[in-house]
Amino acid sequence: MINAGKDPSGISELSKVTVDSSLLKDFSLNSVAELLSDNKLMHIQSYGSGGIASPSFRGTGASHTTVVWNGISINNPMPGQSDLSLLPSGLADEINIFNGGTPVLANGGAIGGVIALESDSSWNEGSSISLNAGAASFGRYSGIATLRAGTLKVSSVTKVYYNSSENNFPFVNDALSNEPFPDRRKNSEVQAGGFLQELYLKGTKSLSSARLWYNTTERNIPVPMISRQPIPGENQSDRSLRGIISYKLSLPVSEIKADAAYVADRLLYSNPETSTDSRNLVQTVTLKTEASPKLGEKTQVSFLASHELNIVTSNNYDDRKTRNITVLAMSASRSILKPLAANIMIRGKQSDGKLVHPDFAAGLKYRLPSQADLIFKATLSANSKLPGLNDLYWLPGGNPDLKSEYGVSWDLGLDYRSKHELNPAPTAGINIFRNRITNMIHWYPGEYSYWSPVNLGLVKIVGAELKAGGEYTTDHLFVKMTGAWSYTRASETRDDDSGQSTKQLVYVPVHQANARLRAGYGMLRASFNSSWTGRRYISADNSDYLPGYLLCDLLAGIATEKKKVSIDLNFRISNLFNINYQAVAWHPMPGRSYAINLLLEFKNNPL
């Protein structure tokens, strides 16, 4: 695994959740948004199939989540966030989720958390070709082809993908008239495609890599169900080019890594109804270096320096804007006793010559002496986040006087796993967390006809998460069950003498839950997944809300491997009970849908 974003301090590992490889395989033709949302790995605020999809970690906003690709942030500096609907799951060999602001790889700003997309090389595995194609309801077709080739010294991975969807699903419209009537989504077509090329070269003490990722997406944007669809309607075009060159050198006294990255995002938006023509180009250059002196098996220390240059050309700004961000960080990990380990991270940041409030994180892991494997974890972090460039410069409405957001959070957790090889093997865990965010940025209607961002006084977030699971295996049978529940209370404290808190923040569900059952017998496999999203308020006084909804998915398939050929065929029913729901007000989501996927893989002998 080439993990360019690994945190030597180990603090990130305390809050790390790795997406199950079986989920990654089943959702390889879907977006990262669909993968995370359908399996309730986090709350996703989605405008419908193919629409903009924003993540929400533990009550925080989309801009508080950093998406990194092999250690490099790919958040768009204009809105300060990533649209997860534009990221194909099949391009990542591993997806890791980090809660809280602890990860060093985020370079700050990840008050909510980090989504890390990681790549895997193919050393001495010969060559292989995999073809994954699928068809689904509402005119959806998708496919991804992967070519891997590797020797002891050289490795290459090539991926090409494409998907399209009509998104013309039926729904019940209860907004345009007093009597609900059957309607169908219009102007919601999506086409996307691109490629990923990775090259790796291994020396005696070094590892070099080069990655290039190009993505293009064309999509029409439907109006809310309270409006009639104009013709022609809104449309948006997204183009992204991302490149990373990395070098890693292992010396007797230290390990040194260096990365150089270039990310370009072009967004074109058109709305003939309002005569809007928005053209935006964002270019980001990142230089990063890291040194990890070797101080023994029990102690790990790392020093990191990075510089990021943002260049924005937009007809929504008064002129071209640039921003320079310099980060210096130090992290350390120490195994004090056999069952106890402590971690610390300090990070300083400068934006255009101005110092930003320093970041800090500390963690503690203690393995309790017992018959079972009980691990107690505790983290404390303080993390600053710069305003997005749209927050500062958008015309009209931008506020150049905005302050940086600052979050202080703590997390206590206890994980259980049996020490012995029990069958079934049970697991369980509990986390309690709290986050206080000062100067949170929020857009409100201003004195004129446009909205403008302001800094709120204080946002308080408290919550708890429970998880449990178990698996049972024999020579031919495999059964695994997992379940999770989360509670999140997020409110804003008024900036007055009362100090009272307002109601729950909009679009933050108090309760979420998920249960998943997977089973396999021989070459047959099946899974059943159910996820519950509770009530979400859509007004600050909590007078209006979207009701909660329960979604269930069913998958059945067959997988076989003979000599150098493997075949995996599966059939999935999403929204099994045809639930009528909305993730965002007035934007209907698809009802019951069907999908069939076929994966063929051909392997050759090692070179």
XYZ file of C-alpha atoms in Angstrom:
607
model
C 0.000 0.000 0.000
C 1.381 3.400 -0.978
C -0.151 5.543 1.734
C 1.094 9.057 1.142
C -1.134 10.396 3.884
C -0.046 8.165 6.768
C 0.193 9.913 10.128
C 3.379 8.818 11.969
C 2.050 10.138 15.283
C -0.713 7.568 15.255
C -3.343 10.109 16.358
C -5.283 9.639 13.133
C -5.436 5.892 13.711
C -7.434 6.457 16.901
C -10.359 7.864 14.888
C -9.892 5.841 11.705
C -12.671 3.851 10.035
C -11.720 1.818 6.963
C -14.509 1.173 4.478
C -15.063 -2.575 4.216
C -13.461 -3.989 1.061
C -16.687 -5.823 0.195
C -18.593 -2.518 0.229
C -15.946 -0.898 -1.943
C -16.296 -3.738 -4.419
C -20.114 -3.678 -4.457
C -20.185 0.110 -4.951
C -17.271 0.374 -7.396
C -19.631 1.695 -10.108
C -21.168 4.252 -7.763
C -19.957 7.602 -6.486
C -18.285 8.072 -3.113
C -21.451 9.930 -2.066
C -23.637 6.888 -2.776
C -21.203 4.542 -1.032
C -21.081 6.598 2.161
C -24.763 7.556 2.188
C -26.295 4.146 1.453
C -24.239 2.545 4.208
C -24.615 5.417 6.700
C -20.881 5.844 7.106
C -21.775 9.526 7.450
C -24.660 11.866 6.677
C -24.736 13.047 3.065
C -26.796 16.076 2.046
C -27.787 15.114 -1.498
C -29.848 16.961 -4.089
C -30.787 13.685 -5.740
C -29.187 11.134 -8.018
C -26.331 12.823 -9.881
C -26.838 16.088 -7.980
C -24.467 17.864 -5.646
C -23.668 15.745 -2.572
C -22.043 17.241 0.534
C -20.717 15.344 3.584
C -21.554 16.135 7.202
C -19.357 14.774 10.009
C -20.926 14.711 13.449
C -23.054 17.831 12.918
C -20.438 19.915 11.097
C -20.834 21.386 7.610
C -19.489 20.223 4.264
C -16.630 22.738 4.335
C -15.419 21.175 7.597
C -14.664 17.900 5.795
C -11.400 17.569 3.880
C -11.153 15.072 1.028
C -7.597 13.946 0.333
C -6.290 11.843 -2.530
C -3.073 10.053 -1.591
C -2.296 12.714 1.008
C -3.158 15.779 -1.118
C -6.303 17.814 -0.462
C -8.680 17.983 -3.441
C -11.217 20.312 -1.831
C -12.175 23.156 -4.162
C -10.885 26.387 -2.509
C -13.849 28.402 -3.830
C -16.630 26.728 -1.795
C -14.022 25.112 0.483
C -15.442 21.622 -0.009
C -15.714 18.649 -2.389
C -18.739 17.417 -4.308
C -18.700 13.692 -3.497
C -21.023 12.900 -6.412
C -18.082 13.651 -8.748
C -15.754 11.081 -7.134
C -16.048 7.475 -8.426
C -15.598 4.854 -5.694
C -13.945 2.450 -8.133
C -10.861 4.664 -8.489
C -9.837 4.112 -4.863
C -8.261 0.889 -3.641
C -8.955 1.919 -0.050
C -11.121 4.593 1.569
C -10.429 5.698 5.133
C -12.577 8.005 7.243
C -11.171 10.023 10.141
C -13.450 11.730 12.638
C -12.419 14.993 14.240
C -9.616 17.422 13.469
C -6.664 15.207 14.400
C -5.197 14.014 11.078
C -1.915 15.620 10.092
C -2.594 14.851 6.422
C -5.460 17.377 6.329
C -3.138 20.395 6.772
C -5.819 21.960 8.960
C -9.427 22.863 8.302
C -10.851 19.395 8.933
C -12.868 20.381 11.987
C -15.371 17.655 11.123
C -13.182 14.967 9.603
C -11.255 13.618 6.635
C -12.148 11.294 3.769
C -8.945 9.730 2.429
C -8.831 8.026 -0.981
C -5.787 5.766 -1.246
C -4.124 3.874 -4.112
C -2.496 0.444 -4.231
C 0.366 -0.694 -6.466
C 0.889 -4.143 -8.024
C 4.362 -5.390 -7.189
C 5.384 -8.684 -8.804
C 1.744 -9.695 -9.349
C 1.999 -10.000 -13.098
C -0.614 -8.359 -15.269
C -4.370 -8.328 -14.876
C -7.343 -6.841 -16.663
C -10.678 -6.306 -14.967
C -13.874 -5.178 -16.678
C -16.757 -4.014 -14.515
C -20.008 -3.052 -16.227
C -23.484 -2.359 -14.925
C -26.970 -1.285 -15.910
C -29.648 0.116 -13.598
C -33.067 1.681 -13.513
C -33.801 5.122 -14.930
C -31.417 4.762 -17.861
C -28.230 4.294 -15.870
C -25.220 2.611 -17.485
C -21.720 2.506 -16.066
C -18.407 0.765 -16.483
C -14.787 0.782 -15.352
C -11.808 -1.030 -16.866
C -8.579 -1.607 -14.919
C -5.192 -2.723 -16.227
C -2.494 -3.649 -13.707
C 1.068 -4.692 -14.452
C 3.944 -5.100 -12.023
C 7.415 -6.487 -11.525
C 9.759 -6.288 -8.539
C 10.824 -2.786 -9.610
C 8.045 -1.259 -11.725
C 4.296 -1.094 -11.311
C 1.564 0.468 -13.447
C -2.161 0.903 -12.838
C -4.543 2.274 -15.475
C -8.258 2.855 -14.925
C -10.818 4.171 -17.403
C -14.440 4.780 -16.405
C -17.714 6.100 -17.789
C -21.278 6.407 -16.566
C -24.486 8.017 -17.762
C -27.991 8.259 -16.398
C -31.300 9.687 -17.507
C -32.397 10.098 -13.863
C -35.994 10.341 -15.062
C -37.446 8.562 -12.048
C -41.125 8.900 -11.042
C -42.125 10.487 -7.746
C -45.201 11.789 -5.958
C -45.437 15.586 -6.161
C -47.278 16.993 -3.147
C -45.990 20.568 -3.520
C -47.581 22.031 -6.661
C -51.205 21.345 -5.740
C -53.403 20.424 -2.824
C -53.782 16.934 -4.233
C -50.584 14.876 -4.624
C -50.085 13.636 -8.177
C -47.596 11.358 -9.965
C -44.731 13.275 -11.522
C -41.409 12.461 -13.163
C -37.973 14.045 -12.705
C -36.939 16.164 -15.686
C -33.712 17.855 -16.791
C -31.671 15.544 -14.543
C -29.408 13.753 -17.029
C -25.773 13.052 -16.077
C -22.759 11.922 -18.094
C -19.314 11.427 -16.560
C -16.044 9.811 -17.508
C -12.318 9.940 -17.086
C -9.131 8.003 -16.460
C -6.499 7.417 -13.786
C -2.875 6.537 -14.553
C -0.394 5.562 -11.843
C 3.286 4.628 -12.228
C 5.573 3.361 -9.451
C 9.336 2.815 -9.491
C 11.093 1.061 -6.612
C 14.788 1.562 -5.954
C 17.045 -0.017 -3.365
C 16.114 2.566 -0.751
C 13.626 4.741 -2.604
C 10.128 4.722 -4.032
C 8.969 7.105 -6.754
C 5.441 7.495 -8.047
C 3.470 9.603 -10.504
C -0.322 9.802 -10.674
C -2.610 11.573 -13.129
C -6.400 11.723 -12.783
C -8.749 13.408 -15.245
C -12.512 13.642 -14.747
C -15.273 15.255 -16.783
C -18.939 15.535 -15.828
C -21.880 17.031 -17.687
C -25.165 17.294 -15.828
C -28.475 19.051 -16.075
C -29.863 20.458 -12.840
C -33.581 19.959 -12.156
C -35.618 22.576 -10.326
C -37.197 21.902 -6.904
C -40.519 20.093 -7.062
C -42.332 23.291 -6.058
C -41.508 24.772 -9.498
C -42.258 23.863 -13.067
C -39.218 22.795 -15.084
C -38.274 25.508 -17.638
C -36.960 24.522 -21.053
C -34.057 24.845 -21.496
C -33.030 24.378 -17.875
C -29.922 24.733 -15.759
C -26.800 22.764 -16.576
C -23.314 22.422 -15.136
C -20.030 21.221 -16.586
C -17.150 20.088 -14.335
C -13.590 19.327 -15.469
C -10.856 18.227 -13.077
C -7.184 17.451 -13.644
C -5.150 16.180 -10.706
C -1.514 15.158 -10.721
C 0.901 14.069 -7.980
C 4.616 13.276 -8.139
C 5.992 11.635 -4.984
C 9.397 10.495 -3.809
C 10.238 8.527 -0.666
C 13.761 7.774 0.563
C 14.610 5.431 3.452
C 17.944 6.199 5.082
C 19.504 4.578 8.172
C 18.763 7.678 10.252
C 15.540 8.965 8.739
C 12.752 8.503 6.234
C 12.129 11.433 3.872
C 9.101 12.024 1.650
C 8.364 14.773 -0.858
C 5.218 15.492 -2.888
C 4.446 17.962 -5.643
C 0.823 18.231 -6.772
C -1.224 20.227 -9.267
C -5.023 20.333 -9.169
C -7.188 22.245 -11.652
C -10.984 22.454 -11.421
C -13.077 24.169 -14.081
C -16.793 24.707 -13.442
C -19.181 26.179 -16.017
C -22.769 26.853 -14.950
C -25.575 28.112 -17.145
C -29.169 29.084 -16.332
C -31.006 30.577 -19.339
C -34.042 31.350 -17.182
C -32.054 33.888 -15.121
C -29.494 34.734 -17.835
C -26.722 33.352 -15.623
C -23.401 32.285 -17.139
C -20.860 31.415 -14.427
C -17.289 30.509 -15.410
C -14.768 29.444 -12.805
C -11.235 28.063 -12.919
C -9.335 27.066 -9.779
C -5.688 26.011 -9.859
C -3.870 24.698 -6.798
C -0.167 23.906 -6.518
C 0.966 22.001 -3.419
C 4.526 21.275 -2.309
C 5.001 19.081 0.735
C 7.956 17.439 2.434
C 8.167 15.263 5.513
C 11.060 13.865 7.538
C 10.705 11.057 10.079
C 13.886 10.450 12.110
C 14.315 6.878 13.302
C 14.502 7.016 17.092
C 13.739 3.408 17.904
C 10.771 1.071 17.868
C 8.913 2.812 20.707
C 9.253 6.401 19.485
C 8.161 7.961 16.194
C 8.699 11.623 15.307
C 7.796 13.446 12.133
C 8.314 16.989 10.822
C 6.177 18.300 7.980
C 6.300 21.441 5.856
C 3.919 22.310 3.044
C 2.969 25.244 0.871
C -0.254 25.618 -1.073
C -0.978 28.232 -3.738
C -4.581 28.821 -4.851
C -5.279 30.762 -8.052
C -8.911 31.547 -8.925
C -10.196 33.095 -12.130
C -13.949 33.680 -11.973
C -16.474 36.068 -13.470
C -18.112 36.006 -10.037
C -15.127 37.855 -8.511
C -14.013 41.411 -9.242
C -10.585 40.150 -10.373
C -8.273 37.144 -10.139
C -7.661 36.023 -6.565
C -4.698 34.150 -5.072
C -4.003 32.697 -1.654
C -0.784 31.287 -0.191
C -0.977 28.879 2.739
C 2.147 27.653 4.539
C 1.984 24.878 7.131
C 4.609 23.602 9.567
C 3.757 20.596 11.740
C 5.418 18.266 14.206
C 4.001 14.986 15.451
C 5.305 12.357 17.846
C 4.232 8.973 19.182
C 5.614 7.084 22.163
C 4.860 3.645 23.580
C 5.226 4.364 27.289
C 4.434 0.885 28.546
C 3.406 -2.225 26.663
C -0.340 -1.458 26.856
C -0.070 2.370 26.756
C 0.769 4.730 23.893
C 0.599 8.531 23.707
C 0.566 10.822 20.674
C 0.841 14.544 20.047
C 0.674 16.888 17.052
C 1.313 20.644 16.780
C 0.656 22.554 13.566
C 1.250 26.190 12.694
C -0.305 27.868 9.678
C 0.153 31.126 7.805
C -2.210 32.514 5.153
C -0.922 35.336 2.920
C 1.563 36.366 5.581
C -0.955 36.321 8.451
C -0.665 33.779 11.234
C -3.693 31.579 11.849
C -4.599 30.172 15.252
C -2.277 27.127 15.771
C -3.670 23.595 15.686
C -3.080 20.957 18.321
C -3.992 17.299 18.792
C -3.172 14.712 21.432
C -4.212 11.111 21.781
C -3.985 8.263 24.248
C -4.513 4.539 23.691
C -4.586 2.020 26.522
C -5.120 -1.719 26.178
C -6.940 -2.884 29.289
C -5.719 -6.123 30.921
C -8.587 -8.590 30.535
C -9.605 -11.822 28.871
C -10.919 -9.819 25.936
C -9.171 -7.223 23.803
C -10.425 -3.943 25.315
C -8.888 -0.719 24.015
C -9.587 2.691 25.528
C -8.976 5.678 23.239
C -9.025 9.392 23.949
C -8.271 12.337 21.661
C -8.265 16.091 22.098
C -7.850 18.452 19.162
C -8.017 22.137 18.290
C -8.286 22.976 14.609
C -8.639 26.190 12.600
C -10.317 26.585 9.226
C -9.868 29.436 6.773
C -12.944 30.882 5.037
C -13.596 29.621 1.521
C -12.719 32.047 -1.249
C -16.413 32.332 -2.142
C -17.085 33.393 1.448
C -14.612 36.232 1.008
C -14.955 37.387 -2.587
C -18.236 36.216 -4.173
C -20.142 39.031 -5.897
C -22.547 39.986 -4.601
C -22.427 38.951 -0.942
C -18.803 38.069 -0.155
C -17.504 39.215 3.214
C -13.742 39.953 3.286
C -13.917 40.633 7.042
C -14.739 37.039 7.973
C -12.685 35.422 10.710
C -11.269 31.909 10.587
C -13.370 29.221 12.235
C -11.898 27.397 15.198
C -13.001 24.084 16.649
C -12.032 22.350 19.896
C -13.165 18.750 20.227
C -12.618 15.686 22.370
C -13.487 12.049 21.792
C -13.588 9.117 24.231
C -13.931 5.577 22.929
C -13.847 1.943 24.021
C -13.446 -0.914 21.525
C -13.955 -4.603 22.252
C -12.776 -7.669 20.370
C -12.253 -11.178 21.683
C -8.642 -12.248 22.111
C -9.475 -15.836 21.260
C -10.541 -17.250 17.910
C -14.215 -17.491 18.792
C -16.818 -18.512 16.259
C -18.879 -16.353 16.106
C -16.367 -13.546 16.761
C -18.072 -10.550 18.440
C -16.981 -6.900 18.262
C -18.385 -3.754 19.878
C -17.512 -0.133 20.460
C -18.741 3.125 21.918
C -17.643 6.727 21.333
C -18.647 9.926 23.082
C -17.656 13.226 21.502
C -17.984 16.965 21.894
C -17.076 19.812 19.530
C -17.207 23.576 20.114
C -16.828 25.721 16.989
C -16.355 29.469 17.309
C -16.865 31.882 14.411
C -18.665 29.237 12.325
C -19.430 30.729 8.897
C -23.033 30.671 7.738
C -24.797 32.386 4.828
C -27.897 34.416 5.716
C -30.257 36.694 3.722
C -28.834 40.216 3.903
C -30.426 43.648 3.835
C -30.610 43.508 0.063
C -31.817 40.786 -2.315
C -28.766 38.553 -1.884
C -27.282 36.365 0.851
C -24.037 37.076 2.695
C -21.823 35.029 5.068
C -21.343 35.942 8.726
C -19.497 34.434 11.691
C -21.844 32.858 14.247
C -21.081 33.167 17.939
C -20.610 29.569 19.044
C -21.814 26.169 17.845
C -21.915 23.299 20.308
C -22.029 19.678 19.153
C -22.297 16.678 21.479
C -23.027 13.078 20.600
C -22.456 9.385 20.973
C -21.916 6.441 18.643
C -22.502 2.747 19.274
C -21.425 -0.131 17.063
C -21.557 -3.908 17.320
C -20.940 -6.870 15.076
C -20.010 -10.467 14.753
C -19.126 -13.067 12.169
C -19.409 -16.817 11.844
C -17.402 -18.919 9.404
C -17.074 -22.557 8.407
C -15.400 -24.216 5.428
C -18.252 -23.200 3.114
C -20.376 -20.701 5.054
C -19.699 -17.076 5.969
C -22.081 -14.826 7.923
C -21.291 -11.318 9.156
C -23.569 -8.812 10.843
C -22.807 -5.201 11.790
C -24.888 -2.447 13.303
C -24.390 1.158 14.378
C -26.344 4.010 15.914
C -25.371 7.662 16.324
C -26.787 10.555 18.305
C -25.810 14.134 17.402
C -27.068 17.279 19.074
C -25.833 20.453 17.357
C -26.971 23.945 18.313
C -25.888 27.561 18.033
C -25.415 29.724 21.132
C -26.913 33.181 20.721
C -24.552 36.101 20.913
C -26.438 37.908 23.684
C -26.639 38.071 27.477
C -28.921 35.053 27.741
C -26.371 32.653 26.330
C -29.225 30.332 25.396
C -28.864 27.796 22.618
C -31.083 27.714 19.595
C -32.716 24.574 18.272
C -31.007 21.808 16.335
C -28.961 23.073 13.364
C -30.695 22.658 10.015
C -30.118 19.401 8.101
C -28.342 17.735 11.030
C -30.223 14.546 12.021
C -30.245 13.815 15.740
C -30.511 10.055 15.192
C -29.021 7.777 12.534
C -28.724 3.991 12.488
C -27.531 1.258 10.166
C -27.605 -2.550 10.121
C -26.011 -4.850 7.567
C -26.113 -8.630 7.135
C -23.767 -10.403 4.714
C -23.729 -14.123 3.999
C -21.990 -16.444 1.589
C -22.148 -20.148 0.854
C -19.726 -21.532 -1.656
C -19.854 -19.252 -4.647
C -23.217 -17.724 -3.643
C -23.404 -14.473 -1.655
C -26.068 -12.062 -0.465
C -26.400 -8.975 1.698
C -29.201 -6.955 3.258
C -28.625 -3.379 4.365
C -30.979 -1.033 6.194
C -30.295 2.569 7.188
C -32.389 4.989 9.207
C -32.085 8.783 9.017
C -34.049 10.721 11.605
C -35.914 13.987 11.345
C -33.960 16.929 9.894
C -35.078 20.485 10.560
C -35.069 22.904 7.628
C -35.770 26.126 9.567
C -33.686 27.735 12.314
C -36.599 27.683 14.781
C -37.217 23.970 14.054
C -40.811 24.686 13.001
C -40.327 22.977 9.608
C -38.689 19.621 9.119
C -38.216 16.666 6.800
C -39.498 13.401 8.315
C -37.155 10.509 8.965
C -36.905 7.612 6.549
C -35.792 3.979 6.506
C -34.096 2.624 3.392
C -33.392 -1.046 2.701
C -31.201 -2.565 -0.016
C -30.899 -6.189 -1.059
C -28.031 -7.716 -3.037
C -27.552 -11.268 -4.296
C -24.830 -12.618 -6.497
C -22.481 -15.356 -7.555
C -18.680 -15.299 -7.598
C -16.388 -17.939 -9.037
C -12.733 -18.214 -9.962
C -11.186 -20.723 -12.341
C -7.482 -20.662 -13.025
C -6.773 -17.162 -14.345
C -10.365 -15.941 -14.748
C -12.739 -14.740 -12.050
C -16.394 -13.808 -12.503
C -18.609 -11.843 -10.121
C -22.251 -11.240 -11.058
C -24.664 -9.507 -8.702
C -28.157 -8.034 -8.706
C -29.189 -5.234 -6.342
C -32.514 -3.712 -5.346
C -32.177 -0.260 -3.808
C -34.910 1.354 -1.714
C -36.561 -2.053 -1.494
C -39.843 -0.789 -0.015
C -40.150 2.163 -2.430
C -39.970 4.837 0.293
C -40.870 8.382 -0.758
C -38.331 10.708 0.872
C -36.191 13.820 0.479
C -32.628 14.391 1.650
C -32.914 18.110 0.790
C -36.239 19.923 0.904
C -38.219 19.872 -2.366
C -35.712 17.598 -4.109
C -37.231 14.100 -4.456
C -35.084 11.006 -4.276
C -35.540 7.857 -6.416
C -37.910 5.128 -5.309
C -37.265 1.428 -5.811
C -34.574 0.773 -8.408
C -32.725 -2.230 -9.802
C -29.126 -2.722 -10.875
C -27.104 -5.582 -12.335
C -23.294 -5.607 -12.316
C -20.805 -7.953 -13.951
C -17.112 -8.063 -13.019
C -14.649 -10.056 -15.121
C -10.979 -10.317 -14.189
C -8.221 -11.943 -16.228
C -4.846 -12.599 -14.582
C -1.496 -13.426 -16.140
C 1.660 -14.890 -14.625
C 4.065 -12.538 -12.789
C 6.542 -10.868 -15.109
